[in-house]
Short mmCIF file of N, CA and C in Angstrom, two decimals:
data_model
loop_
_atom_site.label_atom_id
_atom_site.label_comp_id
_atom_site.label_asym_id
_atom_site.label_seq_id
_atom_site.Cartn_x
_atom_site.Cartn_y
_atom_site.Cartn_z
N MET H 1 106.89 111.76 82.92
CA MET H 1 105.54 112.21 83.16
C MET H 1 104.70 111.08 83.75
N THR H 2 104.88 109.89 83.22
CA THR H 2 104.12 108.75 83.72
C THR H 2 104.49 108.45 85.16
N GLN H 3 105.77 108.49 85.48
CA GLN H 3 106.19 108.25 86.85
C GLN H 3 105.64 109.31 87.78
N ALA H 4 105.63 110.55 87.35
CA ALA H 4 105.07 111.64 88.17
C ALA H 4 103.59 111.39 88.42
N TYR H 5 102.87 110.91 87.41
CA TYR H 5 101.45 110.60 87.56
C TYR H 5 101.24 109.54 88.63
N TRP H 6 102.00 108.43 88.55
CA TRP H 6 101.84 107.36 89.52
C TRP H 6 102.26 107.80 90.91
N ASN H 7 103.35 108.57 91.01
CA ASN H 7 103.77 109.08 92.32
C ASN H 7 102.70 109.98 92.92
N GLU H 8 102.09 110.81 92.10
CA GLU H 8 101.05 111.71 92.62
C GLU H 8 99.90 110.92 93.22
N TRP H 9 99.49 109.86 92.54
CA TRP H 9 98.40 109.04 93.07
C TRP H 9 98.81 108.33 94.34
N LEU H 10 100.02 107.81 94.37
CA LEU H 10 100.49 107.11 95.57
C LEU H 10 100.57 108.08 96.74
N TRP H 11 101.19 109.23 96.54
CA TRP H 11 101.41 110.17 97.63
C TRP H 11 100.09 110.68 98.20
N ALA H 12 99.09 110.82 97.36
CA ALA H 12 97.79 111.28 97.84
C ALA H 12 96.98 110.15 98.45
N GLY H 13 97.43 108.92 98.28
CA GLY H 13 96.72 107.76 98.84
C GLY H 13 95.61 107.30 97.92
N ILE H 14 95.24 106.07 98.05
CA ILE H 14 94.10 105.53 97.30
C ILE H 14 93.16 104.93 98.34
N THR H 15 91.88 105.06 98.10
CA THR H 15 90.92 104.60 99.09
C THR H 15 89.98 103.56 98.51
N ASN H 16 89.37 102.78 99.40
CA ASN H 16 88.36 101.82 98.98
C ASN H 16 87.00 102.51 98.93
N TYR H 17 85.94 101.77 98.72
CA TYR H 17 84.62 102.37 98.59
C TYR H 17 84.16 103.06 99.87
N LYS H 18 84.78 102.75 101.00
CA LYS H 18 84.45 103.40 102.27
C LYS H 18 85.33 104.61 102.55
N GLY H 19 86.25 104.91 101.62
CA GLY H 19 87.14 106.04 101.81
C GLY H 19 88.33 105.75 102.70
N GLN H 20 88.62 104.47 102.97
CA GLN H 20 89.74 104.10 103.82
C GLN H 20 90.99 103.88 102.97
N PRO H 21 92.17 104.33 103.42
CA PRO H 21 93.39 104.16 102.64
C PRO H 21 93.72 102.70 102.38
N ARG H 22 94.20 102.43 101.17
CA ARG H 22 94.60 101.08 100.78
C ARG H 22 96.04 101.10 100.31
N ASN H 23 96.94 101.48 101.17
CA ASN H 23 98.33 101.69 100.78
C ASN H 23 99.03 100.41 100.34
N ASP H 24 98.80 99.30 101.04
CA ASP H 24 99.49 98.06 100.67
C ASP H 24 99.13 97.66 99.25
N GLU H 25 97.84 97.65 98.96
CA GLU H 25 97.40 97.26 97.62
C GLU H 25 97.97 98.20 96.57
N TYR H 26 97.93 99.48 96.84
CA TYR H 26 98.40 100.43 95.84
C TYR H 26 99.91 100.36 95.66
N THR H 27 100.63 100.15 96.74
CA THR H 27 102.08 99.99 96.64
C THR H 27 102.40 98.80 95.75
N ASP H 28 101.70 97.69 95.95
CA ASP H 28 101.91 96.50 95.13
C ASP H 28 101.55 96.76 93.67
N ARG H 29 100.44 97.45 93.43
CA ARG H 29 100.02 97.76 92.05
C ARG H 29 101.05 98.60 91.33
N LEU H 30 101.56 99.63 91.99
CA LEU H 30 102.55 100.48 91.35
C LEU H 30 103.85 99.73 91.08
N SER H 31 104.27 98.91 92.02
CA SER H 31 105.49 98.13 91.82
C SER H 31 105.33 97.17 90.64
N ALA H 32 104.18 96.51 90.58
CA ALA H 32 103.93 95.58 89.47
C ALA H 32 103.89 96.31 88.14
N LYS H 33 103.27 97.47 88.11
CA LYS H 33 103.18 98.25 86.88
C LYS H 33 104.57 98.71 86.43
N ALA H 34 105.38 99.16 87.35
CA ALA H 34 106.74 99.59 87.02
C ALA H 34 107.53 98.42 86.45
N SER H 35 107.36 97.24 87.04
CA SER H 35 108.05 96.05 86.56
C SER H 35 107.60 95.68 85.16
N LYS H 36 106.28 95.74 84.90
CA LYS H 36 105.75 95.42 83.57
C LYS H 36 106.32 96.34 82.51
N PHE H 37 106.47 97.61 82.85
CA PHE H 37 107.01 98.56 81.89
C PHE H 37 108.53 98.49 81.79
N GLY H 38 109.15 97.66 82.66
CA GLY H 38 110.59 97.54 82.64
C GLY H 38 111.31 98.77 83.19
N TRP H 39 110.62 99.52 84.03
CA TRP H 39 111.23 100.73 84.59
C TRP H 39 112.24 100.36 85.66
N ASP H 40 113.32 101.06 85.66
CA ASP H 40 114.29 100.96 86.75
C ASP H 40 113.89 102.05 87.75
N TRP H 41 112.77 101.82 88.39
CA TRP H 41 112.15 102.85 89.22
C TRP H 41 111.37 102.18 90.33
N GLU H 42 111.50 102.73 91.51
CA GLU H 42 110.77 102.21 92.66
C GLU H 42 109.99 103.33 93.32
N LEU H 43 108.99 102.95 94.04
CA LEU H 43 108.24 103.91 94.83
C LEU H 43 109.15 104.53 95.87
N THR H 44 108.95 105.80 96.13
CA THR H 44 109.77 106.49 97.11
C THR H 44 108.88 107.26 98.08
N CYS H 45 109.40 107.48 99.25
CA CYS H 45 108.75 108.37 100.21
C CYS H 45 109.00 109.79 99.71
N PRO H 46 107.97 110.60 99.55
CA PRO H 46 108.18 111.95 99.04
C PRO H 46 109.00 112.84 99.98
N LEU H 47 109.05 112.50 101.26
CA LEU H 47 109.76 113.36 102.21
C LEU H 47 111.25 112.99 102.31
N CYS H 48 111.56 111.75 102.63
CA CYS H 48 112.98 111.36 102.77
C CYS H 48 113.59 110.94 101.44
N ARG H 49 112.73 110.70 100.43
CA ARG H 49 113.15 110.35 99.08
C ARG H 49 113.85 108.99 98.98
N ARG H 50 113.68 108.15 100.01
CA ARG H 50 114.24 106.80 99.94
C ARG H 50 113.24 105.89 99.24
N ASP H 51 113.76 105.00 98.40
CA ASP H 51 112.87 104.06 97.73
C ASP H 51 112.60 102.86 98.63
N ILE H 52 111.63 102.07 98.23
CA ILE H 52 111.18 100.96 99.07
C ILE H 52 112.30 99.98 99.39
N SER H 53 113.15 99.67 98.42
CA SER H 53 114.27 98.75 98.69
C SER H 53 115.17 99.29 99.77
N CYS H 54 115.48 100.57 99.69
CA CYS H 54 116.34 101.20 100.69
C CYS H 54 115.66 101.20 102.06
N LEU H 55 114.38 101.48 102.08
CA LEU H 55 113.64 101.50 103.34
C LEU H 55 113.64 100.13 104.00
N LYS H 56 113.49 99.08 103.19
CA LYS H 56 113.49 97.72 103.74
C LYS H 56 114.82 97.41 104.42
N GLN H 57 115.92 97.96 103.88
CA GLN H 57 117.25 97.72 104.46
C GLN H 57 117.49 98.61 105.68
N ASP H 58 117.02 99.88 105.61
CA ASP H 58 117.36 100.88 106.61
C ASP H 58 116.42 100.95 107.81
N VAL H 59 115.19 100.56 107.63
CA VAL H 59 114.19 100.75 108.68
C VAL H 59 113.70 99.39 109.14
N SER H 60 114.01 99.04 110.37
CA SER H 60 113.76 97.69 110.86
C SER H 60 112.28 97.31 110.86
N ASP H 61 111.38 98.26 111.12
CA ASP H 61 109.96 97.90 111.19
C ASP H 61 109.22 98.24 109.90
N PHE H 62 109.93 98.46 108.80
CA PHE H 62 109.29 98.78 107.53
C PHE H 62 108.77 97.50 106.91
N ASP H 63 107.47 97.48 106.59
CA ASP H 63 106.85 96.25 106.09
C ASP H 63 106.73 96.22 104.57
N GLY H 64 107.30 97.18 103.87
CA GLY H 64 107.28 97.14 102.42
C GLY H 64 106.28 98.07 101.78
N SER H 65 105.48 98.76 102.56
CA SER H 65 104.54 99.71 101.97
C SER H 65 104.67 101.05 102.67
N LEU H 66 104.18 102.06 102.00
CA LEU H 66 104.18 103.39 102.59
C LEU H 66 102.90 103.57 103.40
N ASP H 67 102.84 104.59 104.22
CA ASP H 67 101.75 104.77 105.17
C ASP H 67 101.05 106.10 104.92
N TYR H 68 99.75 106.08 104.92
CA TYR H 68 98.96 107.28 104.66
C TYR H 68 98.86 108.12 105.93
N HIS H 69 99.28 109.37 105.83
CA HIS H 69 99.18 110.31 106.95
C HIS H 69 98.00 111.25 106.69
N HIS H 70 97.01 111.20 107.56
CA HIS H 70 95.84 112.07 107.41
C HIS H 70 96.13 113.47 107.91
N TRP H 71 95.89 114.45 107.09
CA TRP H 71 95.84 115.83 107.56
C TRP H 71 94.43 116.09 108.09
N SER H 72 93.44 115.50 107.41
CA SER H 72 92.06 115.57 107.88
C SER H 72 91.34 114.32 107.39
N THR H 73 90.30 113.94 108.11
CA THR H 73 89.53 112.76 107.69
C THR H 73 88.22 113.12 107.00
N ASN H 74 87.71 114.30 107.28
CA ASN H 74 86.47 114.71 106.63
C ASN H 74 86.57 116.18 106.25
N PRO H 75 86.92 116.50 105.04
CA PRO H 75 87.17 115.58 103.92
C PRO H 75 88.53 114.89 104.09
N ASP H 76 88.64 113.73 103.44
CA ASP H 76 89.87 112.97 103.52
C ASP H 76 90.96 113.71 102.75
N ARG H 77 92.03 114.02 103.46
CA ARG H 77 93.15 114.72 102.84
C ARG H 77 94.41 114.27 103.55
N GLY H 78 95.42 113.89 102.79
CA GLY H 78 96.64 113.42 103.40
C GLY H 78 97.75 113.22 102.40
N ILE H 79 98.77 112.52 102.86
CA ILE H 79 99.96 112.24 102.05
C ILE H 79 100.49 110.87 102.48
N THR H 80 101.03 110.13 101.53
CA THR H 80 101.59 108.83 101.83
C THR H 80 103.09 108.98 102.06
N LEU H 81 103.54 108.58 103.23
CA LEU H 81 104.94 108.70 103.64
C LEU H 81 105.44 107.35 104.14
N CYS H 82 106.75 107.20 104.26
CA CYS H 82 107.25 106.01 104.94
C CYS H 82 106.91 106.16 106.42
N ARG H 83 106.87 105.06 107.12
CA ARG H 83 106.48 105.09 108.54
C ARG H 83 107.44 105.95 109.37
N GLU H 84 108.72 105.91 109.04
CA GLU H 84 109.69 106.70 109.79
C GLU H 84 109.39 108.20 109.66
N CYS H 85 109.17 108.69 108.45
CA CYS H 85 108.85 110.10 108.26
C CYS H 85 107.51 110.44 108.90
N HIS H 86 106.55 109.54 108.79
CA HIS H 86 105.24 109.73 109.42
C HIS H 86 105.42 109.96 110.92
N ASP H 87 106.24 109.12 111.55
CA ASP H 87 106.47 109.25 112.99
C ASP H 87 107.26 110.51 113.33
N ILE H 88 108.23 110.86 112.50
CA ILE H 88 109.06 112.03 112.76
C ILE H 88 108.23 113.31 112.75
N ILE H 89 107.38 113.48 111.76
CA ILE H 89 106.61 114.74 111.71
C ILE H 89 105.58 114.80 112.83
N GLY H 90 105.22 113.65 113.38
CA GLY H 90 104.27 113.62 114.49
C GLY H 90 104.93 113.50 115.85
N PHE H 91 106.21 113.86 115.96
CA PHE H 91 106.95 113.79 117.22
C PHE H 91 106.94 112.39 117.81
N ASP H 92 106.71 111.38 116.97
CA ASP H 92 106.62 109.99 117.43
C ASP H 92 105.64 109.87 118.60
N SER H 93 104.53 110.57 118.49
CA SER H 93 103.50 110.59 119.54
C SER H 93 102.13 110.34 118.92
N TYR H 94 101.17 110.04 119.76
CA TYR H 94 99.79 109.90 119.30
C TYR H 94 99.22 111.27 118.95
N ASP H 95 98.27 111.27 118.02
CA ASP H 95 97.67 112.54 117.57
C ASP H 95 97.12 113.37 118.72
N ASN H 96 96.48 112.72 119.69
CA ASN H 96 95.91 113.49 120.80
C ASN H 96 97.00 114.15 121.65
N GLN H 97 98.17 113.51 121.74
CA GLN H 97 99.28 114.11 122.48
C GLN H 97 99.86 115.30 121.71
N VAL H 98 99.95 115.18 120.40
CA VAL H 98 100.45 116.28 119.58
C VAL H 98 99.43 117.43 119.60
N GLU H 99 98.15 117.08 119.60
CA GLU H 99 97.10 118.10 119.69
C GLU H 99 97.24 118.89 120.99
N GLN H 100 97.45 118.19 122.07
CA GLN H 100 97.62 118.84 123.38
C GLN H 100 98.86 119.74 123.37
N ARG H 101 99.94 119.26 122.81
CA ARG H 101 101.17 120.05 122.71
C ARG H 101 100.94 121.31 121.88
N ALA H 102 100.19 121.17 120.80
CA ALA H 102 99.89 122.33 119.95
C ALA H 102 99.20 123.43 120.75
N HIS H 103 98.22 123.05 121.53
CA HIS H 103 97.48 124.04 122.33
C HIS H 103 98.37 124.65 123.42
N GLN H 104 99.23 123.83 124.03
CA GLN H 104 100.15 124.34 125.04
C GLN H 104 101.12 125.36 124.44
N TRP H 105 101.52 125.15 123.21
CA TRP H 105 102.49 126.03 122.55
C TRP H 105 101.81 127.21 121.83
N GLY H 106 100.48 127.27 121.85
CA GLY H 106 99.77 128.39 121.25
C GLY H 106 99.41 128.23 119.79
N PHE H 107 99.38 126.99 119.30
CA PHE H 107 99.00 126.72 117.92
C PHE H 107 97.57 126.23 117.86
N ARG H 108 96.97 126.24 116.66
CA ARG H 108 95.58 125.84 116.48
C ARG H 108 95.36 124.34 116.65
N SER H 109 96.27 123.54 116.06
CA SER H 109 96.06 122.09 116.08
C SER H 109 97.36 121.36 115.82
N ARG H 110 97.28 120.04 115.92
CA ARG H 110 98.43 119.18 115.65
C ARG H 110 98.97 119.38 114.25
N ASN H 111 98.07 119.71 113.31
CA ASN H 111 98.51 119.90 111.92
C ASN H 111 99.52 121.02 111.80
N ASP H 112 99.36 122.08 112.58
CA ASP H 112 100.33 123.16 112.54
C ASP H 112 101.71 122.67 112.97
N LEU H 113 101.76 121.89 114.05
CA LEU H 113 103.04 121.36 114.51
C LEU H 113 103.64 120.40 113.48
N GLN H 114 102.79 119.56 112.91
CA GLN H 114 103.27 118.57 111.95
C GLN H 114 103.78 119.23 110.67
N VAL H 115 103.15 120.31 110.26
CA VAL H 115 103.61 121.03 109.08
C VAL H 115 104.98 121.65 109.33
N ILE H 116 105.18 122.18 110.51
CA ILE H 116 106.49 122.76 110.83
C ILE H 116 107.55 121.67 110.86
N ARG H 117 107.24 120.53 111.46
CA ARG H 117 108.18 119.41 111.47
C ARG H 117 108.45 118.92 110.04
N LEU H 118 107.41 118.86 109.23
CA LEU H 118 107.55 118.46 107.84
C LEU H 118 108.49 119.44 107.12
N ALA H 119 108.31 120.73 107.33
CA ALA H 119 109.15 121.74 106.69
C ALA H 119 110.61 121.60 107.14
N LEU H 120 110.82 121.35 108.41
CA LEU H 120 112.18 121.17 108.91
C LEU H 120 112.83 119.95 108.28
N ARG H 121 112.09 118.84 108.22
CA ARG H 121 112.63 117.62 107.60
C ARG H 121 112.87 117.83 106.11
N GLU H 122 111.97 118.51 105.44
CA GLU H 122 112.14 118.83 104.02
C GLU H 122 113.43 119.63 103.82
N SER H 123 113.67 120.60 104.67
CA SER H 123 114.89 121.41 104.57
C SER H 123 116.14 120.54 104.72
N ILE H 124 116.10 119.64 105.67
CA ILE H 124 117.24 118.75 105.90
C ILE H 124 117.44 117.82 104.71
N MET H 125 116.35 117.23 104.22
CA MET H 125 116.45 116.26 103.13
C MET H 125 116.91 116.90 101.82
N THR H 126 116.60 118.17 101.63
CA THR H 126 116.99 118.86 100.39
C THR H 126 118.23 119.71 100.58
N ASP H 127 118.77 119.71 101.81
CA ASP H 127 119.95 120.50 102.14
C ASP H 127 119.74 121.98 101.82
N GLN H 128 118.55 122.46 102.14
CA GLN H 128 118.18 123.86 101.94
C GLN H 128 117.76 124.45 103.28
N PRO H 129 118.01 125.72 103.50
CA PRO H 129 117.58 126.32 104.77
C PRO H 129 116.06 126.43 104.86
N LEU H 130 115.57 126.38 106.08
CA LEU H 130 114.15 126.61 106.31
C LEU H 130 113.89 128.08 105.99
N ARG H 131 112.89 128.34 105.16
CA ARG H 131 112.57 129.72 104.77
C ARG H 131 111.08 129.84 104.51
N ARG H 132 110.57 131.02 104.71
CA ARG H 132 109.13 131.25 104.58
C ARG H 132 108.62 131.04 103.16
N ASN H 133 109.46 131.30 102.16
CA ASN H 133 108.98 131.19 100.77
C ASN H 133 108.92 129.75 100.25
N MET H 134 109.17 128.77 101.11
CA MET H 134 108.99 127.38 100.70
C MET H 134 107.55 126.91 100.93
N ALA H 135 106.70 127.79 101.42
CA ALA H 135 105.32 127.43 101.76
C ALA H 135 104.54 126.88 100.56
N GLU H 136 104.65 127.52 99.42
CA GLU H 136 103.88 127.06 98.25
C GLU H 136 104.30 125.65 97.85
N GLN H 137 105.60 125.40 97.83
CA GLN H 137 106.10 124.07 97.50
C GLN H 137 105.59 123.02 98.49
N LEU H 138 105.59 123.35 99.78
CA LEU H 138 105.12 122.42 100.80
C LEU H 138 103.64 122.09 100.63
N VAL H 139 102.83 123.10 100.41
CA VAL H 139 101.38 122.90 100.24
C VAL H 139 101.13 122.00 99.04
N ASP H 140 101.82 122.27 97.96
CA ASP H 140 101.61 121.51 96.73
C ASP H 140 102.14 120.08 96.84
N ARG H 141 103.37 119.92 97.28
CA ARG H 141 104.00 118.59 97.32
C ARG H 141 103.36 117.66 98.33
N TYR H 142 102.93 118.21 99.48
CA TYR H 142 102.45 117.37 100.57
C TYR H 142 100.94 117.44 100.80
N ASN H 143 100.21 118.03 99.85
CA ASN H 143 98.75 118.00 99.90
C ASN H 143 98.22 118.55 101.23
N LEU H 144 98.82 119.64 101.68
CA LEU H 144 98.45 120.21 102.99
C LEU H 144 97.05 120.80 102.99
N ILE H 145 96.44 120.85 104.16
CA ILE H 145 95.12 121.46 104.28
C ILE H 145 95.22 122.96 104.53
N GLN H 146 96.38 123.42 104.99
CA GLN H 146 96.56 124.85 105.21
C GLN H 146 96.84 125.55 103.87
N SER H 147 96.48 126.82 103.82
CA SER H 147 96.77 127.61 102.62
C SER H 147 98.25 127.98 102.62
N VAL H 148 98.71 128.47 101.48
CA VAL H 148 100.10 128.91 101.37
C VAL H 148 100.38 130.01 102.39
N SER H 149 99.46 130.94 102.54
CA SER H 149 99.70 132.04 103.49
C SER H 149 99.72 131.53 104.93
N GLU H 150 98.90 130.54 105.27
CA GLU H 150 98.93 129.97 106.62
C GLU H 150 100.27 129.27 106.89
N VAL H 151 100.75 128.52 105.92
CA VAL H 151 102.03 127.84 106.08
C VAL H 151 103.16 128.86 106.18
N ARG H 152 103.10 129.87 105.35
CA ARG H 152 104.11 130.93 105.40
C ARG H 152 104.14 131.58 106.79
N THR H 153 102.97 131.83 107.35
CA THR H 153 102.90 132.43 108.69
C THR H 153 103.48 131.49 109.74
N LEU H 154 103.18 130.20 109.66
CA LEU H 154 103.75 129.22 110.60
C LEU H 154 105.27 129.23 110.53
N LEU H 155 105.80 129.25 109.33
CA LEU H 155 107.25 129.25 109.16
C LEU H 155 107.87 130.54 109.71
N GLU H 156 107.21 131.66 109.46
CA GLU H 156 107.70 132.95 109.98
C GLU H 156 107.75 132.95 111.50
N VAL H 157 106.70 132.44 112.13
CA VAL H 157 106.63 132.41 113.59
C VAL H 157 107.81 131.61 114.16
N VAL H 158 108.07 130.46 113.58
CA VAL H 158 109.15 129.60 114.07
C VAL H 158 110.52 130.20 113.76
N LEU H 159 110.66 130.82 112.61
CA LEU H 159 111.95 131.41 112.25
C LEU H 159 112.29 132.64 113.09
N GLN H 160 111.28 133.30 113.62
CA GLN H 160 111.50 134.52 114.40
C GLN H 160 111.70 134.27 115.90
N ASP H 161 111.43 133.05 116.35
CA ASP H 161 111.50 132.76 117.78
C ASP H 161 112.41 131.54 118.00
N ASN H 162 113.65 131.80 118.40
CA ASN H 162 114.63 130.72 118.57
C ASN H 162 114.20 129.70 119.62
N THR H 163 113.57 130.15 120.68
CA THR H 163 113.12 129.22 121.72
C THR H 163 112.06 128.29 121.16
N LEU H 164 111.12 128.82 120.42
CA LEU H 164 110.08 128.01 119.79
C LEU H 164 110.70 127.06 118.76
N TYR H 165 111.59 127.59 117.96
CA TYR H 165 112.28 126.78 116.96
C TYR H 165 112.93 125.55 117.62
N ASP H 166 113.60 125.79 118.74
CA ASP H 166 114.28 124.70 119.45
C ASP H 166 113.32 123.63 119.96
N ARG H 167 112.07 123.99 120.21
CA ARG H 167 111.08 122.99 120.65
C ARG H 167 110.79 121.98 119.54
N PHE H 168 110.91 122.42 118.30
CA PHE H 168 110.59 121.57 117.15
C PHE H 168 111.74 120.68 116.71
N VAL H 169 112.94 121.04 117.08
CA VAL H 169 114.12 120.36 116.57
C VAL H 169 114.60 119.28 117.54
N ASP H 170 114.77 118.09 117.02
CA ASP H 170 115.39 117.00 117.76
C ASP H 170 116.18 116.14 116.78
N ASP H 171 116.93 115.19 117.29
CA ASP H 171 117.80 114.38 116.45
C ASP H 171 117.05 113.56 115.40
N SER H 172 115.79 113.21 115.66
CA SER H 172 115.05 112.38 114.72
C SER H 172 114.90 113.04 113.35
N LEU H 173 114.88 114.35 113.30
CA LEU H 173 114.73 115.05 112.03
C LEU H 173 115.84 114.71 111.04
N TRP H 174 117.00 114.32 111.54
CA TRP H 174 118.15 114.00 110.69
C TRP H 174 118.25 112.52 110.36
N ALA H 175 117.30 111.71 110.79
CA ALA H 175 117.36 110.27 110.51
C ALA H 175 117.48 110.02 109.01
N ASP H 176 118.52 109.29 108.64
CA ASP H 176 118.77 108.90 107.25
C ASP H 176 118.78 110.09 106.29
N SER H 177 119.39 111.18 106.71
CA SER H 177 119.46 112.35 105.84
C SER H 177 120.67 112.31 104.92
N GLY H 178 121.37 111.21 104.94
CA GLY H 178 122.49 111.05 104.01
C GLY H 178 123.71 111.60 104.56
#
């Protein structure tokens, strides 16, 4: 229960008095706290489920902390992921480029595309098929701004259109999937 509490705080991010994410500081605080309690436990990316030690070995540009991914800035809402997962769900592109792609493909915003990529990566990481009824779990686990019904609709749209589905899938989704 205690580990779940700390993970929940880490995944949702911690902010300073200006509301800016402080991931490095919080990563260090959680690691120190785990060490004090003698836990054989490390911080993990909620999406790929790799712990910090593994990330340091596997990801060349990993600096030892997780990265806050904004779903929205006002109000501040997001999830803390490793940099690799952060880049994967964003097509390894700038937000404005993903926003443009979303409009070209007929979606409302970059968040819709990122949620679909997140769902695909979640399916791969858990070795479960992509399915519409995973929407509630996604909203809850990843602090999404979309409602369960909105996420369910996004998943349905992609599952019903093979051409659209293929636009979302690339080799990066399988990075370090075990």
